[in-house]
Amino acid sequence: MPASLTLLLADLQLFPPAASAQAGPIDDLYWFEIIVSAIMTVLIFAAVILFAWKYRRRANVRATQIEGSNVLETTWSIIPFLIMLIMFWWGAKLFFAAQNPPKDAMEVFVTGKQWMWKVQYPDGSHEINALHVPVGQPVKLTMASEDVIHSFSIPAFRVRHDVVPGHYDSLWFTATKPGRYRLYCTEYCGNAHASMSGWVEVLNDRDYANWAGGGSHGSLAEQGQQLFEQNGCSTCHLLDQQGRCPILRGVYNKPVQLDDGRTVIADDSYIRESILDPNAKVVSGFQPNIMPNFKGQLSEEQVIQLIAFVKSLSPPTPASQQGGQQRPVVIAPKAKAPAKAPAASAPQQ
Amino acid sequence: MATIAHGTPEIAAEEVNYLNVEHGWKSWLFTTDHKRIAFLYLISITAMFFVGGTMAVLFRINLLEPEGIFSSETYNRLFSMHGIVMVFFFLVPSIPATLANFLIPIMIGAKDLAFPRINLLSWYLYVFGAIFTIYAVARGGVDTGWTFYAPYSSTYSNSYVLSAVMGVFVAGFSSILTGLNFIVTVHKMRAPGMTWSRLPLFVWSNYATGLLQVLGTPVLAISLTLIAFERVAHVGIFDPNIGGDPILFQHLFWFYSHPAVYIMILPGMGVISEIVACFSRKRVFGYNFVAFSSMAIAVLSFFVWGHHMFVTGEAMYTSVAFSFLSFMVAVPSAIKVFNWTATMYKGSVSFDTPMLYAFGFIGLFTIGGLTGLFLAALATDVATHGTYFIVAHFHYVMVGGMVMAFLGGLHYWWPKITGRLYPEAWAKFAALIIFIGFNLTFFPQFILGYLGMPRRIHAYPPEFQALNVLSTAGASILGIGYLIPMIYFAWSIRKGPKAPANPWGATGLEWEIQSPPTTYNFDETPIVTKEAYDYGPLEEVVG
Amino acid sequence: MSAFHVPIPKVGTLVAVWATLIVLTGLTSYVSYFELGEWNIVVALLIAVTKASLVAWVFMGVRHSTTLTRLFCVAGLAWLMILILLTYSDYSTRNWTYQAQPWSTNKAAGTSR
Amino acid sequence: MLGMWTFLITEVLFFGGMFAAYAVYRNMYPDAFASTSKFMDVVLGGTNTAVLICSSLTMVLAVRAAQLSKRAHLILFLILTMIFGTIFLVIKGFEYHSKWVEHLVPGFDFQYDEPRYQHNAQILFFLYFAMTGMHALHMVIGLGLLTFLLVQAKRRIFNENYFAPVEMIGLYWHFVDIVWIFLFPLLYLIGHRR
Ligand code: HEA
Ligand code: HEA
Ligand code: CUA
Ligand SMILES: [Cu+2]
């Protein structure tokens, strides 16, 4: 057995690689917590051992009764609390910073289903349980689930987000070190939950260009265009003239006036909802119940392609930079946002 | 009612006590004596602990090999049942339904709980719940994890979710009734002179636990009911296809289940307060603070449930609030740890088995609690959620904390409960084995967790094998460690030396009556004139 | 517990409360026929709270009860509010986003290239 | 008595879970929820509210009678309370029946005449059935308890020194009334006549 033991130990790893821009800062916090914990643990162990030994029971020595001490109690409530405040503040700061992707983030779509991750790129290529990203480039994942809750996790990047069916979840990171890292599903999702894992490949620019160049299938938007024809969207949504339906050209990321008076930004989630549950938000001036419900007929992957097509109908203007997937800089309601007039609910900064 | 003692001469010679007043199974199954009910509970939860533990051993064996040994179906059922059995059928009722059930009336100078029949009812509910759950196992098990997350549990899983949910639901009511009983008992049944500031800390912490049970459990009940409706009739409440929101289930579930983790630690803290005081021959340092911190934990624990949902897409500002409140709830725990430590200062410390468990508790709970802070901090939670880091965290608090406290308390009050002594040397040996086995099992899991190993997986990447093998090795040591007390306790019930009324020289009403107590505990209602920990003259500390 | 002097409520009081409750029921139904926007629910809930308090205060005898009982009532309500408000806080603030200064792209790019 | 109050707290939170769900979904789908109001019969709902309030009055009078050892009154008021409770359940039964006929029971061929809200309205109807159903269940239990009181009253068990069970069941009954006081506006009066 010793042989196999050494083999095991050779693999022994104690700390994960840090391969994204946010990994470092999170590790710093982690180490801070470890050090605080170590100090506290040692202090308490030391005190327990010291007292237990020094005041061990001896004949004729009686315990000294002590009532307590408010000063001590206050000290050992306040000091830990202050230390905890640091942890809280630090953790929250990093968490906030991880919320919204930078404007120039490259967008990749991820669909989770029992039991695999399907990854789609804007150029139309797709892969299963694998993700290729260029180094140094912020990447935003837009994630949907076909069935139950999954959770997309890349430990080396210290990122993770649940993928809840019914809407888009997102996640972003900037990979900093070329290499292969594991990705997992970390929300229990049924029998083969364990095999819902794969690899992230971080490539340097040249390798990434090579890898990305190979696509022969049309871009995501082109695939979306095909679906647009096949599913009869084009019969109603004529590209340039308005019939019973809104024109989709130029809609993306613009505010849309709804029939109940609300205004929403036509982002990915909004378009997804418009396709899968068109009546949830009806554009003002149009009738509900005309557009058929595509739930159950289109998979989340196909919806992603359609969105890419709709997006391509709104060519980036100087104001909205490349790719078109930017979020408005001002705080804007996410499209899933239920109810509430945005003016009332959007807190400024 | 039952036939009176056709007992052996030996028993006949014995003083009358609650164990030998009546014989026959009827005298047990229809008893309303809180002590007998506590005994029934003790037997049932021990059985459930071994059921849950055996499952743990089985799936730990599976984890020896990266590609797993069992099928994923089997593995998923094992850990789900392990979690369900351990949480709802072992740890939640562990100390409250056994030790506290036995001791609260005695400690406050009462003859029984306020509602003896409800107490018995709660045991029956527990048993029914357990039967439902075992039935689910027998039919093929449940594979949802103990958290029953929708829509997996409500729509997708094809295991026996319904009967397990029913089981937990029923057991939940048993827990509510226990809590209700404690609350009313503590309010209404205290002996004359037993003021709130004289209550033993064990009573305080179980009172706080009672509040948690009463306020939290109904919400669990309703959320499980909704899951059941969804499963049976596809009503759509958590179904994203018709606009239902699975996250809502998590809110309702954790509204109970976070407070539940304090149901699973507060009684343990109470035990430790008693043990530390007794074996240091000292009153607990800062009695008021320790008592008050139990209540603070009970109240604050209801404000933090969202910390289980940081990565679900919970609103960012809500997460921040929950994170902050999670740190708040840690402060009273810290107060307790410091006070126990300070109690030993200038004490007269002896190293009997219960005290060893108390040391174990203080150390392991501190580690478990401190790693809880890693999870309460938003950024590090994102890095560790859903991994073995969480598994390690909660075993440190639940097994390292509560199970240690339970064993400590069991040893401490064993002479009172059974009237017999246990073999001290074996007990010390077992405590040591358990401590070692425990750390070996769960410490490696912290490392695994930060490396990214997800929980609830039957197969894992090969680079994690070394640590997993260590962990399994630890689990088998731990398992043996748990067997030893089983054996000597069983032995001691029949053959152990007779225990005196107060083997430890402790204060407290329970030590002033005979071991084991008579059915009505006290011949006449005691009048309390002293505080709980009256170990001698007092000295004020200034400073 | 109960053998002692319990204040016996006057029939008149009870009937008056009953009448008020009936009137309030009518009122809340009546008001619902008007379009008050967000206020509809506010009014409806205010009336409901008033009715519930009346029932608790008079019919359930809270007005004569001990502080402890009152404390329990308040606790029940407080916990209900915790449950509802904190859950609600999640849903009602999901659309509040925040554009932080993320780990600046330049910095990341700078270190890696 | 304290035991009863404690029990009522658990009841508050038991219903509370559903109220929380209601709050969340109503906030998510205000229009769909409002659209269901045409299926909610305000007259029946209002009548039922009144019936329950009357039953609360008779209940409190029953307690009073018990406190004063007026056995005949006690029995009378208990019977009245039970009659009101039964009326409530019968009316509720009619409402359920009409929902069933109109295919408005989630899980049983649910159909909504406004396709636009088909899905989200289903959630409201489920909540409607869950909440009122749970409430009705409590009413049924309450009627059982009242029957028990009635039997005991007939047996002359209660007198001015012993009436705790009447008081306790009274508390329970009033609590069930209070739940309805909230259910009525929330379920019947939402977006009414919009
Ligand atoms: C007995 C049970 C128990 C107890 C007592 C605790 C105590 C705590 N827990 Fe734990 N927890 C669980 C059982 C428990 N937990 C379980 C079962 C889960 C997982 C459920 C699942 O998903 O399956 C979980 C998960 C869990 C999570 C969610 C993780 C995730 O899924 O992403 C979080 C996040 O905040 C958390 C935090 C805390 C905190 C802050 C405490 C605090 O109360 C700890 C307070 C104690 C201390 C802090 C130590 C003593 C203090 C000192 C010695 C003072 C010195 C301190 C300083 C100077 C800072 N826990
Ligand atoms: C509440 C109490 C509790 C207790 C006491 C335990 C006790 C143990 N737990 Fe448990 N555990 C949970 C609560 C608990 N657990 C919960 C809530 C989960 C989450 C479930 C989920 O994800 O849904 C979990 C999950 C969990 C996992 C993660 C599984 C996964 O995510 O894939 C692991 C892995 O190691 C584990 C291990 C153990 C071990 C080794 C013990 C040991 O302490 C057990 C020791 C006991 C025995 C060993 C039995 C007694 C001895 C014998 C029967 C003799 C025979 C045995 C030998 C000779 C070896 N537990
Ligand atoms: Cu997907 Cu786990
Ligand atoms: Cu928690």
Tab-separated table of N, CA, C and O and ligand atoms in Angstrom, chain A residues 115 150 185 187-189 193 196, ligand 3:
chain	number	residue	atom	x	y	z
A	115	TRP	N	-28.047	16.385	-17.298
A	115	TRP	CA	-27.044	16.838	-16.398
A	115	TRP	C	-25.831	17.270	-17.184
A	115	TRP	O	-24.863	16.545	-17.329
A	150	HIS	N	-29.524	24.618	-10.942
A	150	HIS	CA	-28.130	24.184	-10.989
A	150	HIS	C	-27.293	25.332	-10.444
A	150	HIS	O	-27.819	26.402	-10.165
A	185	CYS	N	-21.074	21.729	-11.202
A	185	CYS	CA	-22.404	22.140	-10.774
A	185	CYS	C	-22.423	21.953	-9.268
A	185	CYS	O	-22.151	20.868	-8.778
A	187	GLU	N	-25.082	22.861	-7.218
A	187	GLU	CA	-26.380	22.753	-6.563
A	187	GLU	C	-26.920	21.385	-6.923
A	187	GLU	O	-27.001	21.038	-8.112
A	188	TYR	N	-27.278	20.631	-5.917
A	188	TYR	CA	-27.721	19.269	-6.165
A	188	TYR	C	-28.900	19.268	-7.129
A	188	TYR	O	-29.882	19.981	-6.924
A	189	CYS	N	-28.790	18.469	-8.210
A	189	CYS	CA	-29.813	18.554	-9.248
A	189	CYS	C	-30.284	17.198	-9.712
A	189	CYS	O	-30.846	17.073	-10.786
A	193	HIS	N	-25.815	14.594	-10.842
A	193	HIS	CA	-25.287	15.886	-10.407
A	193	HIS	C	-23.755	15.879	-10.427
A	193	HIS	O	-23.127	16.850	-10.826
A	196	MET	N	-21.988	16.615	-13.771
A	196	MET	CA	-22.263	17.883	-14.436
A	196	MET	C	-21.070	18.813	-14.262
A	196	MET	O	-21.180	19.900	-13.735
E	3	CUA	CU1	-26.679	20.516	-12.007
E	3	CUA	CU2	-26.064	19.839	-9.961
